[in-house]
């Protein structure tokens, strides 16, 4: 690899890595507040919090990677330009288009990394995040049980006076359940109970012994039992005396973890392509196409970023103002918003993926390439990009004149 290529890569990767790290930390800290609220509110541990945050890293990597690459290239070439190193490189006979080789190499490597992120890491980590969070929330009523304290979870209110050290055996139990579909409520008292985990994905159940169950229906004469296993019981007008009964603990609050593929974001790109002609139940073909094309566009957009970052970094070299970074960030945000709007229209079958998803990328590509050609092959305008320089100079002079007027008055 030529010495210029190695030198430019050494200039690009430090700001790229720093920007990526800072962006990840900022995004994760913002999400951490909601994760803490969900996990600690369900009596989860900090270990679960960090596990959930780890599953969010691929998602935020996909968001931060394009911006990190743009800023890494921008600050590298901006420094070369400001310190006149670019003049020395160009004077040696090396053209700007030749300096794009190491930058494009970095872009290709990052695009391959993006393929790994969007195709594999994001779908599987999204499912893992949903599974862990669902498990924490499903176990919340069990974790909240404390001796002599009423706890509630959706339709169930529970209080036990004594709990064994392993939290599986209860004594002197009070339970109140409401069945909104059957329009009835049941109040249960029992002398003893055992908490048992189900072998499948069903919620846990409690085995109650020596107790009474009172059912109070909203409609007279309508009495329906919960899931129960009776042994030696007596029923009289809604009052059931039992020796043994089995009832589910917080059944309405329990949501069994579904297999991967609950929504289109949990499929890999090859899976989306395979399923697009035969969508799973609950998913539409348009949603699968929109998701697949959005990921492909985001991967391809990484290869376009060098053509925008380099000319913006070289604009207005003699000025202390770094207007190029603002223009680049605004352009990336506008491209991201246009892509999201186009993907929404594809999901609603208002436009085809070629227009809704690939249209914004084509405009982004044409604008970036024209900008690069303007800087790389038009020597008289190398000192700056005309419209960018004139706009920022005009705004700066306007602000300066207003400041002087205020000082004079």
mmCIF file of C-alpha atoms in Angstrom:
data_model
loop_
_atom_site.group_PDB
_atom_site.id
_atom_site.type_symbol
_atom_site.label_atom_id
_atom_site.label_comp_id
_atom_site.label_asym_id
_atom_site.label_seq_id
_atom_site.Cartn_x
_atom_site.Cartn_y
_atom_site.Cartn_z
ATOM 1 C CA UNK A 1 0.000 0.000 0.000
ATOM 2 C CA UNK A 2 1.464 3.445 -0.944
ATOM 3 C CA UNK A 3 2.660 5.642 1.889
ATOM 4 C CA UNK A 4 0.018 8.290 1.150
ATOM 5 C CA UNK A 5 -2.741 5.679 1.516
ATOM 6 C CA UNK A 6 -1.439 4.469 4.857
ATOM 7 C CA UNK A 7 -1.034 8.037 6.078
ATOM 8 C CA UNK A 8 -4.606 9.003 5.161
ATOM 9 C CA UNK A 9 -6.022 5.887 6.793
ATOM 10 C CA UNK A 10 -4.161 6.776 9.987
ATOM 11 C CA UNK A 11 -5.811 10.199 9.836
ATOM 12 C CA UNK A 12 -9.302 8.847 9.205
ATOM 13 C CA UNK A 13 -9.692 6.022 11.728
ATOM 14 C CA UNK A 14 -9.021 7.849 15.048
ATOM 15 C CA UNK A 15 -11.820 10.432 14.621
ATOM 16 C CA UNK A 16 -14.058 7.714 13.146
ATOM 17 C CA UNK A 17 -13.581 5.434 16.162
ATOM 18 C CA UNK A 18 -13.935 8.315 18.619
ATOM 19 C CA UNK A 19 -17.155 9.544 16.983
ATOM 20 C CA UNK A 20 -18.600 6.032 16.898
ATOM 21 C CA UNK A 21 -17.815 5.489 20.582
ATOM 22 C CA UNK A 22 -19.307 8.812 21.663
ATOM 23 C CA UNK A 23 -22.443 8.277 19.567
ATOM 24 C CA UNK A 24 -22.956 4.804 21.053
ATOM 25 C CA UNK A 25 -22.532 6.081 24.602
ATOM 26 C CA UNK A 26 -24.973 8.949 24.071
ATOM 27 C CA UNK A 27 -27.619 6.729 22.486
ATOM 28 C CA UNK A 28 -27.240 3.984 25.093
ATOM 29 C CA UNK A 29 -27.411 6.409 28.015
ATOM 30 C CA UNK A 30 -30.636 7.841 26.626
ATOM 31 C CA UNK A 31 -32.124 4.353 26.281
ATOM 32 C CA UNK A 32 -30.765 3.202 29.643
ATOM 33 C CA UNK A 33 -33.337 5.307 31.495
ATOM 34 C CA UNK A 34 -36.218 3.422 29.874
ATOM 35 C CA UNK A 35 -34.516 0.054 30.360
ATOM 36 C CA UNK A 36 -33.944 0.795 34.043
ATOM 37 C CA UNK A 37 -37.585 1.765 34.451
ATOM 38 C CA UNK A 38 -38.766 -1.479 32.824
ATOM 39 C CA UNK A 39 -36.341 -3.848 34.539
ATOM 40 C CA UNK A 40 -36.078 -2.398 38.034
ATOM 41 C CA UNK A 41 -39.819 -1.789 38.062
ATOM 42 C CA UNK A 42 -40.175 -5.551 37.612
ATOM 43 C CA UNK A 43 -37.586 -6.271 40.324
ATOM 44 C CA UNK A 44 -34.927 -7.242 37.770
ATOM 45 C CA UNK A 45 -31.195 -6.982 38.431
ATOM 46 C CA UNK A 46 -28.531 -4.678 37.031
ATOM 47 C CA UNK A 47 -27.091 -7.677 35.214
ATOM 48 C CA UNK A 48 -30.294 -7.850 33.175
ATOM 49 C CA UNK A 49 -30.028 -4.108 32.476
ATOM 50 C CA UNK A 50 -26.526 -4.480 31.018
ATOM 51 C CA UNK A 51 -27.608 -7.543 29.052
ATOM 52 C CA UNK A 52 -30.457 -5.601 27.455
ATOM 53 C CA UNK A 53 -28.149 -2.676 26.665
ATOM 54 C CA UNK A 54 -25.724 -5.083 24.992
ATOM 55 C CA UNK A 55 -28.543 -6.318 22.752
ATOM 56 C CA UNK A 56 -29.226 -2.690 21.748
ATOM 57 C CA UNK A 57 -25.643 -2.067 20.562
ATOM 58 C CA UNK A 58 -26.164 -3.466 17.004
ATOM 59 C CA UNK A 59 -29.218 -1.252 16.526
ATOM 60 C CA UNK A 60 -27.355 1.900 17.518
ATOM 61 C CA UNK A 61 -24.259 0.844 15.570
ATOM 62 C CA UNK A 62 -26.367 0.891 12.429
ATOM 63 C CA UNK A 63 -27.512 4.428 13.234
ATOM 64 C CA UNK A 64 -24.099 5.805 14.215
ATOM 65 C CA UNK A 65 -21.876 4.191 11.580
ATOM 66 C CA UNK A 66 -22.674 6.530 8.621
ATOM 67 C CA UNK A 67 -22.246 9.675 10.715
ATOM 68 C CA UNK A 68 -18.994 8.367 12.217
ATOM 69 C CA UNK A 69 -17.553 7.611 8.778
ATOM 70 C CA UNK A 70 -18.512 11.038 7.455
ATOM 71 C CA UNK A 71 -16.965 12.869 10.409
ATOM 72 C CA UNK A 72 -13.846 10.686 10.333
ATOM 73 C CA UNK A 73 -13.196 11.510 6.664
ATOM 74 C CA UNK A 74 -14.185 15.147 7.101
ATOM 75 C CA UNK A 75 -11.896 15.900 10.026
ATOM 76 C CA UNK A 76 -8.992 13.983 8.456
ATOM 77 C CA UNK A 77 -9.100 15.939 5.176
ATOM 78 C CA UNK A 78 -9.944 19.172 6.973
ATOM 79 C CA UNK A 79 -6.733 18.885 8.979
ATOM 80 C CA UNK A 80 -4.708 18.042 5.862
ATOM 81 C CA UNK A 81 -6.146 21.108 4.166
ATOM 82 C CA UNK A 82 -5.765 23.531 7.081
ATOM 83 C CA UNK A 83 -2.131 22.547 7.722
ATOM 84 C CA UNK A 84 -1.236 22.762 3.995
ATOM 85 C CA UNK A 85 -0.357 19.072 3.832
ATOM 86 C CA UNK A 86 -2.868 18.726 1.024
ATOM 87 C CA UNK A 87 -0.883 21.260 -1.038
ATOM 88 C CA UNK A 88 2.279 19.201 -0.602
ATOM 89 C CA UNK A 89 0.499 15.972 -1.560
ATOM 90 C CA UNK A 90 -1.026 17.508 -4.680
ATOM 91 C CA UNK A 91 2.306 19.116 -5.610
ATOM 92 C CA UNK A 92 3.882 15.659 -5.628
ATOM 93 C CA UNK A 93 1.661 14.725 -8.565
ATOM 94 C CA UNK A 94 -0.980 12.824 -6.594
ATOM 95 C CA UNK A 95 -4.523 13.803 -7.585
ATOM 96 C CA UNK A 96 -7.475 14.095 -5.264
ATOM 97 C CA UNK A 97 -9.126 11.160 -7.003
ATOM 98 C CA UNK A 98 -6.091 9.058 -6.130
ATOM 99 C CA UNK A 99 -6.394 10.021 -2.466
ATOM 100 C CA UNK A 100 -9.888 8.545 -2.555
ATOM 101 C CA UNK A 101 -8.476 5.016 -2.797
ATOM 102 C CA UNK A 102 -7.761 4.539 0.943
ATOM 103 C CA UNK A 103 -10.978 6.349 1.826
ATOM 104 C CA UNK A 104 -13.017 4.065 -0.427
ATOM 105 C CA UNK A 105 -11.172 1.067 1.024
ATOM 106 C CA UNK A 106 -12.304 2.148 4.485
ATOM 107 C CA UNK A 107 -15.843 2.656 3.181
ATOM 108 C CA UNK A 108 -15.900 -0.837 1.643
ATOM 109 C CA UNK A 109 -14.681 -2.421 4.885
ATOM 110 C CA UNK A 110 -17.302 -0.549 6.881
ATOM 111 C CA UNK A 111 -20.010 -1.499 4.387
ATOM 112 C CA UNK A 112 -19.086 -5.166 4.892
ATOM 113 C CA UNK A 113 -19.334 -4.576 8.627
ATOM 114 C CA UNK A 114 -22.724 -2.967 7.991
ATOM 115 C CA UNK A 115 -23.842 -6.117 6.175
ATOM 116 C CA UNK A 116 -23.023 -8.093 9.318
ATOM 117 C CA UNK A 117 -24.908 -5.573 11.464
ATOM 118 C CA UNK A 118 -28.076 -5.227 9.364
ATOM 119 C CA UNK A 119 -28.288 -8.811 8.172
ATOM 120 C CA UNK A 120 -27.317 -10.809 11.274
ATOM 121 C CA UNK A 121 -26.682 -8.864 14.454
ATOM 122 C CA UNK A 122 -29.734 -6.604 14.429
ATOM 123 C CA UNK A 123 -32.420 -9.271 13.764
ATOM 124 C CA UNK A 124 -31.053 -11.730 16.343
ATOM 125 C CA UNK A 125 -30.260 -9.108 18.990
ATOM 126 C CA UNK A 126 -33.724 -7.574 18.569
ATOM 127 C CA UNK A 127 -35.302 -10.963 19.262
ATOM 128 C CA UNK A 128 -32.974 -11.580 22.215
ATOM 129 C CA UNK A 129 -33.877 -8.161 23.646
ATOM 130 C CA UNK A 130 -37.601 -8.908 23.353
ATOM 131 C CA UNK A 131 -37.186 -12.351 24.920
ATOM 132 C CA UNK A 132 -35.232 -11.124 27.947
ATOM 133 C CA UNK A 133 -37.543 -8.173 28.542
ATOM 134 C CA UNK A 134 -40.616 -10.389 28.264
ATOM 135 C CA UNK A 135 -39.143 -12.878 30.736
ATOM 136 C CA UNK A 136 -38.432 -10.110 33.242
ATOM 137 C CA UNK A 137 -41.929 -8.680 32.960
ATOM 138 C CA UNK A 138 -43.590 -12.101 33.158
ATOM 139 C CA UNK A 139 -41.822 -12.887 36.431
ATOM 140 C CA UNK A 140 -42.639 -9.548 38.015
ATOM 141 C CA UNK A 141 -45.507 -10.683 40.299
ATOM 142 C CA UNK A 142 -43.421 -13.557 41.675
ATOM 143 C CA UNK A 143 -40.521 -11.224 42.437
ATOM 144 C CA UNK A 144 -42.814 -8.691 44.096
ATOM 145 C CA UNK A 145 -44.335 -11.137 46.594
ATOM 146 C CA UNK A 146 -43.390 -10.113 50.137
ATOM 147 C CA UNK A 147 -44.786 -11.430 53.449
ATOM 148 C CA UNK A 148 -47.843 -9.456 54.561
ATOM 149 C CA UNK A 149 -47.839 -7.152 51.510
ATOM 150 C CA UNK A 150 -50.592 -6.893 48.882
ATOM 151 C CA UNK A 151 -49.187 -7.034 45.347
ATOM 152 C CA UNK A 152 -51.123 -6.637 42.087
ATOM 153 C CA UNK A 153 -50.488 -7.635 38.488
ATOM 154 C CA UNK A 154 -53.273 -6.852 36.027
ATOM 155 C CA UNK A 155 -56.244 -8.952 37.179
ATOM 156 C CA UNK A 156 -54.629 -10.595 40.236
ATOM 157 C CA UNK A 157 -54.117 -9.282 43.767
ATOM 158 C CA UNK A 158 -52.138 -11.520 46.112
ATOM 159 C CA UNK A 159 -51.041 -11.473 49.735
ATOM 160 C CA UNK A 160 -49.271 -14.191 51.733
ATOM 161 C CA UNK A 161 -48.334 -14.044 55.396
ATOM 162 C CA UNK A 162 -45.366 -16.415 55.300
ATOM 163 C CA UNK A 163 -42.898 -17.364 52.540
ATOM 164 C CA UNK A 164 -40.278 -20.108 52.606
ATOM 165 C CA UNK A 165 -36.611 -19.157 51.972
ATOM 166 C CA UNK A 166 -36.785 -20.592 48.439
ATOM 167 C CA UNK A 167 -39.923 -18.471 47.758
ATOM 168 C CA UNK A 168 -41.845 -21.527 46.566
ATOM 169 C CA UNK A 169 -44.000 -22.385 49.611
ATOM 170 C CA UNK A 170 -46.627 -20.015 51.057
ATOM 171 C CA UNK A 171 -48.794 -20.047 54.170
ATOM 172 C CA UNK A 172 -52.092 -18.226 54.829
ATOM 173 C CA UNK A 173 -52.825 -16.969 51.316
ATOM 174 C CA UNK A 174 -55.312 -14.393 50.089
ATOM 175 C CA UNK A 175 -55.908 -14.053 46.319
ATOM 176 C CA UNK A 176 -58.412 -11.946 44.393
ATOM 177 C CA UNK A 177 -58.873 -12.512 40.649
ATOM 178 C CA UNK A 178 -61.057 -10.658 38.169
ATOM 179 C CA UNK A 179 -62.205 -12.250 34.921
ATOM 180 C CA UNK A 180 -63.353 -9.357 32.754
ATOM 181 C CA UNK A 181 -64.456 -11.587 29.893
ATOM 182 C CA UNK A 182 -66.687 -13.703 32.147
ATOM 183 C CA UNK A 183 -67.778 -10.650 34.195
ATOM 184 C CA UNK A 184 -66.974 -12.277 37.497
ATOM 185 C CA UNK A 185 -64.529 -12.029 40.370
ATOM 186 C CA UNK A 186 -63.152 -14.749 42.612
ATOM 187 C CA UNK A 187 -61.735 -14.392 46.113
ATOM 188 C CA UNK A 188 -59.620 -17.259 47.403
ATOM 189 C CA UNK A 189 -58.191 -17.948 50.840
ATOM 190 C CA UNK A 190 -56.027 -20.980 51.556
ATOM 191 C CA UNK A 191 -53.946 -22.317 54.403
ATOM 192 C CA UNK A 192 -50.963 -23.390 52.242
ATOM 193 C CA UNK A 193 -49.708 -23.066 48.682
ATOM 194 C CA UNK A 194 -46.838 -24.162 46.434
ATOM 195 C CA UNK A 195 -45.568 -22.136 43.460
ATOM 196 C CA UNK A 196 -44.744 -24.387 40.470
ATOM 197 C CA UNK A 197 -43.095 -23.502 37.159
ATOM 198 C CA UNK A 198 -44.733 -24.794 33.978
ATOM 199 C CA UNK A 199 -42.734 -27.108 31.740
ATOM 200 C CA UNK A 200 -43.709 -25.216 28.570
ATOM 201 C CA UNK A 201 -44.058 -21.452 27.955
ATOM 202 C CA UNK A 202 -47.188 -21.215 30.107
ATOM 203 C CA UNK A 203 -47.259 -18.929 33.151
ATOM 204 C CA UNK A 204 -46.459 -20.363 36.611
ATOM 205 C CA UNK A 205 -49.300 -21.742 38.718
ATOM 206 C CA UNK A 206 -50.024 -22.062 42.431
ATOM 207 C CA UNK A 207 -51.164 -25.284 44.077
ATOM 208 C CA UNK A 208 -53.476 -24.287 46.968
ATOM 209 C CA UNK A 209 -54.522 -26.519 49.869
ATOM 210 C CA UNK A 210 -57.366 -26.336 52.414
ATOM 211 C CA UNK A 211 -59.173 -23.188 51.403
ATOM 212 C CA UNK A 212 -62.289 -21.423 50.208
ATOM 213 C CA UNK A 213 -63.109 -19.843 46.829
ATOM 214 C CA UNK A 214 -65.964 -17.353 46.564
ATOM 215 C CA UNK A 215 -67.197 -16.428 43.108
ATOM 216 C CA UNK A 216 -69.305 -13.275 42.669
ATOM 217 C CA UNK A 217 -70.787 -13.119 39.172
ATOM 218 C CA UNK A 218 -72.065 -9.908 37.641
ATOM 219 C CA UNK A 219 -74.949 -11.784 35.986
ATOM 220 C CA UNK A 220 -77.055 -13.790 38.440
ATOM 221 C CA UNK A 221 -76.660 -17.517 38.106
ATOM 222 C CA UNK A 222 -73.479 -17.256 36.030
ATOM 223 C CA UNK A 223 -70.611 -19.005 37.792
ATOM 224 C CA UNK A 224 -67.507 -20.193 35.951
ATOM 225 C CA UNK A 225 -64.416 -21.611 37.613
ATOM 226 C CA UNK A 226 -60.862 -20.628 36.798
ATOM 227 C CA UNK A 227 -58.306 -23.208 35.723
ATOM 228 C CA UNK A 228 -58.528 -25.502 38.701
ATOM 229 C CA UNK A 229 -57.980 -29.050 39.863
ATOM 230 C CA UNK A 230 -60.355 -29.947 42.673
ATOM 231 C CA UNK A 231 -59.984 -32.750 45.170
ATOM 232 C CA UNK A 232 -62.588 -33.390 47.890
ATOM 233 C CA UNK A 233 -64.352 -30.043 47.221
ATOM 234 C CA UNK A 234 -67.851 -28.810 48.038
ATOM 235 C CA UNK A 235 -69.677 -26.106 46.032
ATOM 236 C CA UNK A 236 -72.691 -24.137 47.247
ATOM 237 C CA UNK A 237 -74.037 -21.028 45.453
ATOM 238 C CA UNK A 238 -70.654 -19.729 44.309
ATOM 239 C CA UNK A 239 -68.842 -20.815 47.467
ATOM 240 C CA UNK A 240 -66.303 -23.583 46.955
ATOM 241 C CA UNK A 241 -64.551 -25.319 49.822
ATOM 242 C CA UNK A 242 -61.590 -27.304 48.574
ATOM 243 C CA UNK A 243 -58.777 -29.466 49.810
ATOM 244 C CA UNK A 244 -56.656 -28.818 46.734
ATOM 245 C CA UNK A 245 -56.871 -26.333 43.851
ATOM 246 C CA UNK A 246 -54.587 -25.179 41.043
ATOM 247 C CA UNK A 247 -54.764 -21.638 39.699
ATOM 248 C CA UNK A 248 -52.587 -19.615 37.360
ATOM 249 C CA UNK A 249 -50.624 -16.711 38.832
ATOM 250 C CA UNK A 250 -51.119 -13.528 36.801
ATOM 251 C CA UNK A 251 -52.327 -15.282 33.640
ATOM 252 C CA UNK A 252 -53.414 -12.090 31.857
ATOM 253 C CA UNK A 253 -50.054 -10.443 32.570
ATOM 254 C CA UNK A 254 -48.099 -13.367 31.144
ATOM 255 C CA UNK A 255 -47.081 -13.124 27.525
ATOM 256 C CA UNK A 256 -45.205 -16.183 26.332
ATOM 257 C CA UNK A 257 -42.151 -15.440 24.203
ATOM 258 C CA UNK A 258 -42.974 -16.093 20.563
ATOM 259 C CA UNK A 259 -40.447 -17.597 18.110
ATOM 260 C CA UNK A 260 -38.214 -15.239 16.167
ATOM 261 C CA UNK A 261 -40.128 -13.528 13.372
ATOM 262 C CA UNK A 262 -42.868 -11.740 15.291
ATOM 263 C CA UNK A 263 -42.248 -8.780 12.987
ATOM 264 C CA UNK A 264 -40.200 -8.180 9.856
ATOM 265 C CA UNK A 265 -37.305 -6.595 11.761
ATOM 266 C CA UNK A 266 -36.368 -9.993 13.249
ATOM 267 C CA UNK A 267 -35.668 -11.589 9.858
ATOM 268 C CA UNK A 268 -32.338 -11.575 8.044
ATOM 269 C CA UNK A 269 -32.109 -10.169 4.517
ATOM 270 C CA UNK A 270 -32.110 -13.639 2.819
ATOM 271 C CA UNK A 271 -35.116 -14.609 4.959
ATOM 272 C CA UNK A 272 -36.958 -11.450 3.904
ATOM 273 C CA UNK A 273 -36.234 -12.250 0.257
ATOM 274 C CA UNK A 274 -37.454 -15.842 0.675
ATOM 275 C CA UNK A 275 -40.647 -14.889 2.519
ATOM 276 C CA UNK A 276 -41.674 -11.927 0.355
ATOM 277 C CA UNK A 277 -43.790 -14.117 -1.964
ATOM 278 C CA UNK A 278 -45.263 -16.154 0.891
ATOM 279 C CA UNK A 279 -45.488 -13.831 3.930
ATOM 280 C CA UNK A 280 -46.005 -15.384 7.394
ATOM 281 C CA UNK A 281 -49.325 -14.890 9.109
ATOM 282 C CA UNK A 282 -49.676 -11.373 10.442
ATOM 283 C CA UNK A 283 -47.108 -9.858 8.059
ATOM 284 C CA UNK A 284 -47.704 -8.242 4.687
ATOM 285 C CA UNK A 285 -45.552 -8.519 1.585
ATOM 286 C CA UNK A 286 -45.137 -4.757 1.424
ATOM 287 C CA UNK A 287 -43.662 -4.657 4.940
ATOM 288 C CA UNK A 288 -41.141 -7.362 4.094
ATOM 289 C CA UNK A 289 -40.100 -5.555 0.905
ATOM 290 C CA UNK A 290 -39.828 -2.224 2.715
ATOM 291 C CA UNK A 291 -37.634 -3.677 5.457
ATOM 292 C CA UNK A 292 -35.358 -5.512 3.017
ATOM 293 C CA UNK A 293 -34.848 -2.507 0.728
ATOM 294 C CA UNK A 294 -34.279 -0.120 3.647
ATOM 295 C CA UNK A 295 -31.430 -2.267 4.966
ATOM 296 C CA UNK A 296 -29.851 -2.603 1.523
ATOM 297 C CA UNK A 297 -30.042 1.161 0.968
ATOM 298 C CA UNK A 298 -28.421 1.903 4.321
ATOM 299 C CA UNK A 299 -25.566 -0.472 3.494
ATOM 300 C CA UNK A 300 -25.075 1.053 0.023
ATOM 301 C CA UNK A 301 -25.200 4.643 1.361
ATOM 302 C CA UNK A 302 -21.938 4.067 3.249
ATOM 303 C CA UNK A 303 -20.109 3.836 -0.077
ATOM 304 C CA UNK A 304 -21.442 7.291 -1.077
ATOM 305 C CA UNK A 305 -20.258 9.154 2.022
ATOM 306 C CA UNK A 306 -16.602 9.711 0.926
ATOM 307 C CA UNK A 307 -17.761 11.600 -2.182
ATOM 308 C CA UNK A 308 -19.581 14.089 0.058
ATOM 309 C CA UNK A 309 -17.159 14.288 2.992
ATOM 310 C CA UNK A 310 -13.954 15.030 1.032
ATOM 311 C CA UNK A 311 -15.184 18.068 -0.963
ATOM 312 C CA UNK A 312 -16.943 19.556 2.051
ATOM 313 C CA UNK A 313 -13.714 19.256 4.067
ATOM 314 C CA UNK A 314 -11.730 21.077 1.372
ATOM 315 C CA UNK A 315 -14.156 23.960 0.923
ATOM 316 C CA UNK A 316 -13.115 27.445 2.082
ATOM 317 C CA UNK A 317 -9.684 26.330 3.291
ATOM 318 C CA UNK A 318 -8.550 29.791 4.402
ATOM 319 C CA UNK A 319 -11.561 30.382 6.636
ATOM 320 C CA UNK A 320 -11.746 29.484 10.309
ATOM 321 C CA UNK A 321 -15.417 28.537 9.941
ATOM 322 C CA UNK A 322 -16.152 24.849 9.415
ATOM 323 C CA UNK A 323 -19.365 25.233 7.435
ATOM 324 C CA UNK A 324 -18.832 21.927 5.658
ATOM 325 C CA UNK A 325 -19.559 19.809 8.719
ATOM 326 C CA UNK A 326 -22.900 21.562 9.223
ATOM 327 C CA UNK A 327 -23.820 21.072 5.569
ATOM 328 C CA UNK A 328 -22.848 17.399 5.754
ATOM 329 C CA UNK A 329 -24.761 16.669 8.959
ATOM 330 C CA UNK A 330 -27.881 18.402 7.645
ATOM 331 C CA UNK A 331 -27.591 16.470 4.379
ATOM 332 C CA UNK A 332 -27.310 13.144 6.214
ATOM 333 C CA UNK A 333 -30.311 13.977 8.388
ATOM 334 C CA UNK A 334 -32.320 14.990 5.325
ATOM 335 C CA UNK A 335 -31.361 11.762 3.531
ATOM 336 C CA UNK A 336 -32.332 9.690 6.572
ATOM 337 C CA UNK A 337 -35.699 11.460 6.848
ATOM 338 C CA UNK A 338 -36.386 11.064 3.113
ATOM 339 C CA UNK A 339 -35.522 7.361 3.332
ATOM 340 C CA UNK A 340 -37.812 6.818 6.311
ATOM 341 C CA UNK A 341 -40.698 8.611 4.610
ATOM 342 C CA UNK A 342 -40.148 6.597 1.440
ATOM 343 C CA UNK A 343 -40.058 3.313 3.362
ATOM 344 C CA UNK A 344 -43.324 4.217 5.111
ATOM 345 C CA UNK A 345 -44.924 4.780 1.721
ATOM 346 C CA UNK A 346 -43.616 1.402 0.530
ATOM 347 C CA UNK A 347 -45.160 -0.270 3.584
ATOM 348 C CA UNK A 348 -48.507 1.354 2.751
ATOM 349 C CA UNK A 349 -48.099 0.226 -0.891
ATOM 350 C CA UNK A 350 -48.255 3.828 -2.105
ATOM 351 C CA UNK A 351 -45.003 3.604 -4.100
ATOM 352 C CA UNK A 352 -42.674 0.896 -5.335
ATOM 353 C CA UNK A 353 -39.423 0.153 -3.413
ATOM 354 C CA UNK A 354 -37.385 1.417 -6.387
ATOM 355 C CA UNK A 355 -38.807 4.898 -5.894
ATOM 356 C CA UNK A 356 -39.502 4.999 -2.156
ATOM 357 C CA UNK A 357 -36.238 3.451 -0.902
ATOM 358 C CA UNK A 358 -33.725 3.735 -3.762
ATOM 359 C CA UNK A 359 -34.877 7.146 -4.993
ATOM 360 C CA UNK A 360 -33.383 9.093 -2.039
ATOM 361 C CA UNK A 361 -30.129 7.125 -2.385
ATOM 362 C CA UNK A 362 -29.891 7.985 -6.116
ATOM 363 C CA UNK A 363 -30.346 11.696 -5.380
ATOM 364 C CA UNK A 364 -27.777 11.485 -2.581
ATOM 365 C CA UNK A 365 -25.320 9.699 -4.885
ATOM 366 C CA UNK A 366 -25.697 12.154 -7.775
ATOM 367 C CA UNK A 367 -25.310 15.189 -5.525
ATOM 368 C CA UNK A 368 -22.234 13.780 -3.791
ATOM 369 C CA UNK A 369 -20.503 12.717 -7.017
ATOM 370 C CA UNK A 370 -21.129 16.090 -8.679
ATOM 371 C CA UNK A 371 -19.772 17.849 -5.607
ATOM 372 C CA UNK A 372 -16.638 15.704 -5.672
ATOM 373 C CA UNK A 373 -16.123 16.217 -9.410
ATOM 374 C CA UNK A 374 -16.431 19.962 -8.922
ATOM 375 C CA UNK A 375 -13.580 19.957 -6.399
ATOM 376 C CA UNK A 376 -11.353 17.243 -7.868
ATOM 377 C CA UNK A 377 -11.265 18.267 -11.527
ATOM 378 C CA UNK A 378 -11.871 22.036 -11.586
ATOM 379 C CA UNK A 379 -8.669 23.592 -10.327
ATOM 380 C CA UNK A 380 -9.763 27.264 -10.273
ATOM 381 C CA UNK A 381 -12.594 26.430 -7.882
ATOM 382 C CA UNK A 382 -10.512 24.229 -5.604
ATOM 383 C CA UNK A 383 -10.323 27.029 -3.042
ATOM 384 C CA UNK A 384 -13.935 26.522 -2.183
ATOM 385 C CA UNK A 385 -17.361 25.290 -3.234
ATOM 386 C CA UNK A 386 -19.017 28.431 -4.605
ATOM 387 C CA UNK A 387 -22.560 28.153 -3.309
ATOM 388 C CA UNK A 388 -21.473 26.904 0.124
ATOM 389 C CA UNK A 389 -18.834 29.604 0.515
ATOM 390 C CA UNK A 390 -21.095 32.426 -0.664
ATOM 391 C CA UNK A 391 -23.956 31.345 1.581
ATOM 392 C CA UNK A 392 -21.865 30.967 4.735
ATOM 393 C CA UNK A 393 -19.947 34.215 4.005
ATOM 394 C CA UNK A 394 -23.199 36.119 3.514
ATOM 395 C CA UNK A 395 -24.699 34.788 6.765
ATOM 396 C CA UNK A 396 -21.482 35.499 8.678
ATOM 397 C CA UNK A 397 -21.263 39.081 7.365
ATOM 398 C CA UNK A 398 -24.939 39.668 8.191
ATOM 399 C CA UNK A 399 -24.425 38.502 11.788
ATOM 400 C CA UNK A 400 -21.300 40.650 12.105
ATOM 401 C CA UNK A 401 -23.096 43.782 10.827
ATOM 402 C CA UNK A 402 -25.967 43.270 13.300
ATOM 403 C CA UNK A 403 -23.497 42.855 16.144
ATOM 404 C CA UNK A 404 -21.753 46.119 15.228
ATOM 405 C CA UNK A 405 -25.081 47.961 15.038
ATOM 406 C CA UNK A 406 -26.022 46.775 18.538
ATOM 407 C CA UNK A 407 -22.621 47.843 19.884
ATOM 408 C CA UNK A 408 -22.935 51.284 18.253
ATOM 409 C CA UNK A 409 -26.420 51.835 19.669
#
